[in-house]
């Protein structure tokens, strides 16, 4: 929910998002949507609705989960699935790795936990990399996996910012992503300390 608000304030492409809480009647949206928890991973408890009847089923399923009582549910406009997405790892404003995630046959979600597969990207599209950096900068995140969906018009939409992103050596076709991540974070921390010391002086 915070991600949606930050991206909207900064005019960055993100699916229109609503927050639903409580058990009152909710008007079904007139378009395809995704119903998902505010906090989650691996595609768990993420439902797709392509019509009013499906929306009622998805919302009922969400309301049956323990987490719904704590923080409600998000309803996001569905970005028409293309069978893949692009996850870019951004560290202190720098792209250190990326993969395409290809959905399993018959699955609209690209999560690896649901059978998706990773395809290393040696040179992520420049527009996607720039958008990922803009998104993490807007959110004030030093390390994140930015999930981007193709919008069907040659552009990209930020669907999630993962502040506790899991990544492997597959993400860096050009080197050691773990060493690079550590080095970039250390350099960023040194710069920050030096700026604070200069201000204090």
Short mmCIF file of N, CA and C in Angstrom, two decimals, residues 1 15 21-22 24 26 43 56 61 69 76 82 87 93-94 102 106 116 130 142-143 163 172-173 187-188 191 193 199:
data_model
loop_
_atom_site.label_atom_id
_atom_site.label_comp_id
_atom_site.label_asym_id
_atom_site.label_seq_id
_atom_site.Cartn_x
_atom_site.Cartn_y
_atom_site.Cartn_z
N UNK A 1 0.84 -1.20 0.00
CA UNK A 1 0.00 0.00 0.00
C UNK A 1 0.88 1.25 0.00
N UNK A 15 0.01 -0.20 -11.14
CA UNK A 15 -1.43 -0.48 -11.27
C UNK A 15 -2.25 0.31 -10.25
N UNK A 21 -10.86 -3.04 3.76
CA UNK A 21 -10.84 -3.60 5.11
C UNK A 21 -12.28 -3.84 5.55
N UNK A 22 -12.45 -4.66 6.57
CA UNK A 22 -13.78 -4.91 7.11
C UNK A 22 -14.57 -5.94 6.31
N UNK A 24 -17.96 -5.31 5.21
CA UNK A 24 -19.12 -4.74 4.54
C UNK A 24 -19.13 -5.08 3.05
N UNK A 26 -18.83 -4.73 -0.83
CA UNK A 26 -17.88 -4.01 -1.67
C UNK A 26 -18.35 -4.11 -3.11
N UNK A 43 3.73 -15.50 -4.38
CA UNK A 43 2.44 -15.61 -5.05
C UNK A 43 1.34 -16.21 -4.20
N UNK A 56 -16.08 -11.64 -6.13
CA UNK A 56 -16.71 -12.03 -4.87
C UNK A 56 -16.03 -13.26 -4.28
N UNK A 61 -12.33 -15.38 -0.24
CA UNK A 61 -11.16 -16.18 0.11
C UNK A 61 -10.17 -15.36 0.92
N UNK A 69 -7.68 -9.82 8.84
CA UNK A 69 -8.13 -9.11 10.04
C UNK A 69 -7.11 -8.04 10.44
N UNK A 76 -5.74 -4.50 -7.05
CA UNK A 76 -4.99 -3.78 -8.07
C UNK A 76 -5.50 -4.13 -9.45
N UNK A 82 1.74 -11.20 -19.90
CA UNK A 82 2.43 -11.51 -21.15
C UNK A 82 3.24 -12.80 -21.02
N UNK A 87 12.61 -8.80 -13.19
CA UNK A 87 13.01 -8.36 -11.85
C UNK A 87 14.41 -7.79 -11.94
N UNK A 93 20.95 2.88 -5.94
CA UNK A 93 20.80 3.59 -7.21
C UNK A 93 21.54 2.97 -8.38
N UNK A 94 21.98 1.75 -8.24
CA UNK A 94 22.74 1.09 -9.30
C UNK A 94 22.16 -0.29 -9.57
N UNK A 102 9.77 -16.30 -16.16
CA UNK A 102 8.80 -16.83 -17.12
C UNK A 102 7.82 -17.73 -16.38
N UNK A 106 0.28 -22.52 -18.19
CA UNK A 106 -1.05 -22.43 -17.60
C UNK A 106 -1.15 -21.53 -16.38
N UNK A 116 7.57 -21.01 -12.02
CA UNK A 116 8.22 -20.14 -13.00
C UNK A 116 9.72 -20.42 -13.07
N UNK A 130 16.11 2.25 -15.84
CA UNK A 130 15.90 3.62 -15.37
C UNK A 130 14.68 3.72 -14.47
N UNK A 142 17.64 1.29 -0.34
CA UNK A 142 19.01 1.07 -0.81
C UNK A 142 19.19 -0.28 -1.49
N UNK A 143 18.37 -1.25 -1.16
CA UNK A 143 18.48 -2.58 -1.76
C UNK A 143 17.07 -3.11 -2.00
N UNK A 163 11.75 -5.26 -0.67
CA UNK A 163 12.83 -4.82 0.19
C UNK A 163 13.57 -5.97 0.85
N UNK A 172 23.12 -12.13 -12.09
CA UNK A 172 24.22 -11.33 -12.62
C UNK A 172 24.97 -12.13 -13.68
N UNK A 173 24.59 -11.93 -14.92
CA UNK A 173 25.27 -12.64 -16.01
C UNK A 173 26.67 -12.09 -16.23
N UNK A 187 30.19 1.37 -0.09
CA UNK A 187 30.56 2.68 -0.63
C UNK A 187 29.48 3.72 -0.32
N UNK A 188 28.21 3.31 -0.46
CA UNK A 188 27.11 4.23 -0.17
C UNK A 188 27.11 4.63 1.31
N UNK A 191 29.90 7.13 1.91
CA UNK A 191 29.52 8.46 1.41
C UNK A 191 28.57 9.15 2.35
N UNK A 193 28.24 8.68 5.61
CA UNK A 193 28.95 9.07 6.82
C UNK A 193 29.81 10.32 6.58
N UNK A 199 28.61 17.98 7.34
CA UNK A 199 27.55 18.84 7.86
C UNK A 199 27.80 19.18 9.33
#
